[in-house]
Amino acid sequence: MRIDIAACTDRNFVMPTGVMMQSVCVNNPDVDIMFHVICDDNITSKDRSDLGSHGVCPPVS
């Protein structure tokens, strides 16, 4: 099973968005999850990196 999740964030909600992504992954370890995150123009490259490193689910085996 695969779940696609879309989220929209700006600079003020990068951390809560990452927390949501991590929570979804931790609570659904047997589900293939794909996040689609829409960011505004104020998101920095560090913000994008933080989202990628904290919100990535491990592969489903």
mmCIF file with all atom_site columns, N, CA, C and O in Angstrom, residues 6-31:
data_model
loop_
_atom_site.group_PDB
_atom_site.id
_atom_site.type_symbol
_atom_site.label_atom_id
_atom_site.label_alt_id
_atom_site.label_comp_id
_atom_site.label_asym_id
_atom_site.label_entity_id
_atom_site.label_seq_id
_atom_site.pdbx_PDB_ins_code
_atom_site.Cartn_x
_atom_site.Cartn_y
_atom_site.Cartn_z
_atom_site.occupancy
_atom_site.B_iso_or_equiv
_atom_site.pdbx_formal_charge
_atom_site.auth_seq_id
_atom_site.auth_comp_id
_atom_site.auth_asym_id
_atom_site.auth_atom_id
_atom_site.pdbx_PDB_model_num
ATOM 1   N N  . ALA A 1 6  ? 0.359  15.371 0.741  1.00 0.00 ? 6  ALA A N  1
ATOM 2   C CA . ALA A 1 6  ? 0.774  16.704 0.294  1.00 0.00 ? 6  ALA A CA 1
ATOM 3   C C  . ALA A 1 6  ? 0.738  17.656 1.476  1.00 0.00 ? 6  ALA A C  1
ATOM 4   O O  . ALA A 1 6  ? -0.167 17.606 2.311  1.00 0.00 ? 6  ALA A O  1
ATOM 5   N N  . ALA A 1 7  ? 1.752  18.504 1.574  1.00 0.00 ? 7  ALA A N  1
ATOM 6   C CA . ALA A 1 7  ? 1.813  19.524 2.624  1.00 0.00 ? 7  ALA A CA 1
ATOM 7   C C  . ALA A 1 7  ? 2.324  20.812 2.001  1.00 0.00 ? 7  ALA A C  1
ATOM 8   O O  . ALA A 1 7  ? 3.097  20.798 1.045  1.00 0.00 ? 7  ALA A O  1
ATOM 9   N N  . CYS A 1 8  ? 1.872  21.900 2.547  1.00 0.00 ? 8  CYS A N  1
ATOM 10  C CA . CYS A 1 8  ? 2.324  23.214 2.104  1.00 0.00 ? 8  CYS A CA 1
ATOM 11  C C  . CYS A 1 8  ? 2.930  23.907 3.319  1.00 0.00 ? 8  CYS A C  1
ATOM 12  O O  . CYS A 1 8  ? 2.332  23.895 4.397  1.00 0.00 ? 8  CYS A O  1
ATOM 13  N N  . THR A 1 9  ? 4.123  24.476 3.157  1.00 0.00 ? 9  THR A N  1
ATOM 14  C CA . THR A 1 9  ? 4.786  25.094 4.302  1.00 0.00 ? 9  THR A CA 1
ATOM 15  C C  . THR A 1 9  ? 5.507  26.365 3.900  1.00 0.00 ? 9  THR A C  1
ATOM 16  O O  . THR A 1 9  ? 5.781  26.596 2.722  1.00 0.00 ? 9  THR A O  1
ATOM 17  N N  . ASP A 1 10 ? 5.793  27.173 4.903  1.00 0.00 ? 10 ASP A N  1
ATOM 18  C CA . ASP A 1 10 ? 6.640  28.338 4.707  1.00 0.00 ? 10 ASP A CA 1
ATOM 19  C C  . ASP A 1 10 ? 7.737  28.285 5.775  1.00 0.00 ? 10 ASP A C  1
ATOM 20  O O  . ASP A 1 10 ? 7.831  27.319 6.529  1.00 0.00 ? 10 ASP A O  1
ATOM 21  N N  . ARG A 1 11 ? 8.552  29.301 5.824  1.00 0.00 ? 11 ARG A N  1
ATOM 22  C CA . ARG A 1 11 ? 9.710  29.294 6.727  1.00 0.00 ? 11 ARG A CA 1
ATOM 23  C C  . ARG A 1 11 ? 9.312  29.115 8.192  1.00 0.00 ? 11 ARG A C  1
ATOM 24  O O  . ARG A 1 11 ? 10.050 28.534 8.980  1.00 0.00 ? 11 ARG A O  1
ATOM 25  N N  . ASN A 1 12 ? 8.137  29.599 8.567  1.00 0.00 ? 12 ASN A N  1
ATOM 26  C CA . ASN A 1 12 ? 7.689  29.514 9.956  1.00 0.00 ? 12 ASN A CA 1
ATOM 27  C C  . ASN A 1 12 ? 7.252  28.111 10.374 1.00 0.00 ? 12 ASN A C  1
ATOM 28  O O  . ASN A 1 12 ? 7.135  27.835 11.560 1.00 0.00 ? 12 ASN A O  1
ATOM 29  N N  . PHE A 1 13 ? 6.989  27.237 9.399  1.00 0.00 ? 13 PHE A N  1
ATOM 30  C CA . PHE A 1 13 ? 6.454  25.919 9.732  1.00 0.00 ? 13 PHE A CA 1
ATOM 31  C C  . PHE A 1 13 ? 7.325  24.769 9.228  1.00 0.00 ? 13 PHE A C  1
ATOM 32  O O  . PHE A 1 13 ? 6.847  23.643 9.095  1.00 0.00 ? 13 PHE A O  1
ATOM 33  N N  . VAL A 1 14 ? 8.594  25.036 8.962  1.00 0.00 ? 14 VAL A N  1
ATOM 34  C CA . VAL A 1 14 ? 9.489  23.966 8.508  1.00 0.00 ? 14 VAL A CA 1
ATOM 35  C C  . VAL A 1 14 ? 9.621  22.892 9.587  1.00 0.00 ? 14 VAL A C  1
ATOM 36  O O  . VAL A 1 14 ? 9.473  21.699 9.313  1.00 0.00 ? 14 VAL A O  1
ATOM 37  N N  . MET A 1 15 ? 9.880  23.290 10.820 1.00 0.00 ? 15 MET A N  1
ATOM 38  C CA . MET A 1 15 ? 10.056 22.321 11.904 1.00 0.00 ? 15 MET A CA 1
ATOM 39  C C  . MET A 1 15 ? 8.772  21.524 12.156 1.00 0.00 ? 15 MET A C  1
ATOM 40  O O  . MET A 1 15 ? 8.815  20.288 12.185 1.00 0.00 ? 15 MET A O  1
ATOM 41  N N  . PRO A 1 16 ? 7.601  22.169 12.284 1.00 0.00 ? 16 PRO A N  1
ATOM 42  C CA . PRO A 1 16 ? 6.386  21.372 12.480 1.00 0.00 ? 16 PRO A CA 1
ATOM 43  C C  . PRO A 1 16 ? 6.083  20.445 11.294 1.00 0.00 ? 16 PRO A C  1
ATOM 44  O O  . PRO A 1 16 ? 5.575  19.337 11.485 1.00 0.00 ? 16 PRO A O  1
ATOM 45  N N  . THR A 1 17 ? 6.425  20.869 10.090 1.00 0.00 ? 17 THR A N  1
ATOM 46  C CA . THR A 1 17 ? 6.216  20.004 8.927  1.00 0.00 ? 17 THR A CA 1
ATOM 47  C C  . THR A 1 17 ? 7.113  18.776 9.015  1.00 0.00 ? 17 THR A C  1
ATOM 48  O O  . THR A 1 17 ? 6.676  17.652 8.755  1.00 0.00 ? 17 THR A O  1
ATOM 49  N N  . GLY A 1 18 ? 8.366  18.977 9.406  1.00 0.00 ? 18 GLY A N  1
ATOM 50  C CA . GLY A 1 18 ? 9.278  17.844 9.586  1.00 0.00 ? 18 GLY A CA 1
ATOM 51  C C  . GLY A 1 18 ? 8.815  16.902 10.682 1.00 0.00 ? 18 GLY A C  1
ATOM 52  O O  . GLY A 1 18 ? 8.914  15.678 10.555 1.00 0.00 ? 18 GLY A O  1
ATOM 53  N N  . VAL A 1 19 ? 8.274  17.462 11.768 1.00 0.00 ? 19 VAL A N  1
ATOM 54  C CA . VAL A 1 19 ? 7.747  16.636 12.862 1.00 0.00 ? 19 VAL A CA 1
ATOM 55  C C  . VAL A 1 19 ? 6.575  15.804 12.368 1.00 0.00 ? 19 VAL A C  1
ATOM 56  O O  . VAL A 1 19 ? 6.474  14.605 12.660 1.00 0.00 ? 19 VAL A O  1
ATOM 57  N N  . MET A 1 20 ? 5.678  16.420 11.595 1.00 0.00 ? 20 MET A N  1
ATOM 58  C CA . MET A 1 20 ? 4.533  15.684 11.045 1.00 0.00 ? 20 MET A CA 1
ATOM 59  C C  . MET A 1 20 ? 5.009  14.538 10.153 1.00 0.00 ? 20 MET A C  1
ATOM 60  O O  . MET A 1 20 ? 4.524  13.408 10.247 1.00 0.00 ? 20 MET A O  1
ATOM 61  N N  . MET A 1 21 ? 5.992  14.832 9.297  1.00 0.00 ? 21 MET A N  1
ATOM 62  C CA . MET A 1 21 ? 6.493  13.805 8.383  1.00 0.00 ? 21 MET A CA 1
ATOM 63  C C  . MET A 1 21 ? 7.114  12.646 9.160  1.00 0.00 ? 21 MET A C  1
ATOM 64  O O  . MET A 1 21 ? 6.865  11.475 8.854  1.00 0.00 ? 21 MET A O  1
ATOM 65  N N  . GLN A 1 22 ? 7.915  12.972 10.157 1.00 0.00 ? 22 GLN A N  1
ATOM 66  C CA . GLN A 1 22 ? 8.551  11.920 10.966 1.00 0.00 ? 22 GLN A CA 1
ATOM 67  C C  . GLN A 1 22 ? 7.507  11.109 11.719 1.00 0.00 ? 22 GLN A C  1
ATOM 68  O O  . GLN A 1 22 ? 7.595  9.883  11.805 1.00 0.00 ? 22 GLN A O  1
ATOM 69  N N  . SER A 1 23 ? 6.508  11.766 12.268 1.00 0.00 ? 23 SER A N  1
ATOM 70  C CA . SER A 1 23 ? 5.447  11.080 13.004 1.00 0.00 ? 23 SER A CA 1
ATOM 71  C C  . SER A 1 23 ? 4.688  10.107 12.111 1.00 0.00 ? 23 SER A C  1
ATOM 72  O O  . SER A 1 23 ? 4.395  8.979  12.514 1.00 0.00 ? 23 SER A O  1
ATOM 73  N N  . VAL A 1 24 ? 4.385  10.537 10.899 1.00 0.00 ? 24 VAL A N  1
ATOM 74  C CA . VAL A 1 24 ? 3.684  9.656  9.958  1.00 0.00 ? 24 VAL A CA 1
ATOM 75  C C  . VAL A 1 24 ? 4.537  8.429  9.675  1.00 0.00 ? 24 VAL A C  1
ATOM 76  O O  . VAL A 1 24 ? 4.039  7.295  9.669  1.00 0.00 ? 24 VAL A O  1
ATOM 77  N N  . CYS A 1 25 ? 5.831  8.627  9.465  1.00 0.00 ? 25 CYS A N  1
ATOM 78  C CA . CYS A 1 25 ? 6.727  7.494  9.177  1.00 0.00 ? 25 CYS A CA 1
ATOM 79  C C  . CYS A 1 25 ? 6.830  6.527  10.353 1.00 0.00 ? 25 CYS A C  1
ATOM 80  O O  . CYS A 1 25 ? 6.736  5.311  10.172 1.00 0.00 ? 25 CYS A O  1
ATOM 81  N N  . VAL A 1 26 ? 7.020  7.069  11.541 1.00 0.00 ? 26 VAL A N  1
ATOM 82  C CA . VAL A 1 26 ? 7.194  6.230  12.733 1.00 0.00 ? 26 VAL A CA 1
ATOM 83  C C  . VAL A 1 26 ? 5.926  5.424  13.027 1.00 0.00 ? 26 VAL A C  1
ATOM 84  O O  . VAL A 1 26 ? 5.996  4.263  13.430 1.00 0.00 ? 26 VAL A O  1
ATOM 85  N N  . ASN A 1 27 ? 4.780  6.025  12.806 1.00 0.00 ? 27 ASN A N  1
ATOM 86  C CA . ASN A 1 27 ? 3.516  5.373  13.141 1.00 0.00 ? 27 ASN A CA 1
ATOM 87  C C  . ASN A 1 27 ? 2.949  4.513  12.022 1.00 0.00 ? 27 ASN A C  1
ATOM 88  O O  . ASN A 1 27 ? 1.899  3.876  12.205 1.00 0.00 ? 27 ASN A O  1
ATOM 89  N N  . ASN A 1 28 ? 3.627  4.466  10.877 1.00 0.00 ? 28 ASN A N  1
ATOM 90  C CA . ASN A 1 28 ? 3.183  3.647  9.744  1.00 0.00 ? 28 ASN A CA 1
ATOM 91  C C  . ASN A 1 28 ? 4.381  2.950  9.103  1.00 0.00 ? 28 ASN A C  1
ATOM 92  O O  . ASN A 1 28 ? 4.672  3.135  7.921  1.00 0.00 ? 28 ASN A O  1
ATOM 93  N N  . PRO A 1 29 ? 5.112  2.136  9.862  1.00 0.00 ? 29 PRO A N  1
ATOM 94  C CA . PRO A 1 29 ? 6.365  1.563  9.356  1.00 0.00 ? 29 PRO A CA 1
ATOM 95  C C  . PRO A 1 29 ? 6.191  0.597  8.186  1.00 0.00 ? 29 PRO A C  1
ATOM 96  O O  . PRO A 1 29 ? 7.136  0.375  7.439  1.00 0.00 ? 29 PRO A O  1
ATOM 97  N N  . ASP A 1 30 ? 5.007  0.035  8.012  1.00 0.00 ? 30 ASP A N  1
ATOM 98  C CA . ASP A 1 30 ? 4.793  -0.939 6.948  1.00 0.00 ? 30 ASP A CA 1
ATOM 99  C C  . ASP A 1 30 ? 4.115  -0.348 5.722  1.00 0.00 ? 30 ASP A C  1
ATOM 100 O O  . ASP A 1 30 ? 3.653  -1.088 4.844  1.00 0.00 ? 30 ASP A O  1
ATOM 101 N N  . VAL A 1 31 ? 4.062  0.981  5.646  1.00 0.00 ? 31 VAL A N  1
ATOM 102 C CA . VAL A 1 31 ? 3.383  1.654  4.541  1.00 0.00 ? 31 VAL A CA 1
ATOM 103 C C  . VAL A 1 31 ? 4.400  2.447  3.735  1.00 0.00 ? 31 VAL A C  1
ATOM 104 O O  . VAL A 1 31 ? 5.271  3.117  4.286  1.00 0.00 ? 31 VAL A O  1
#
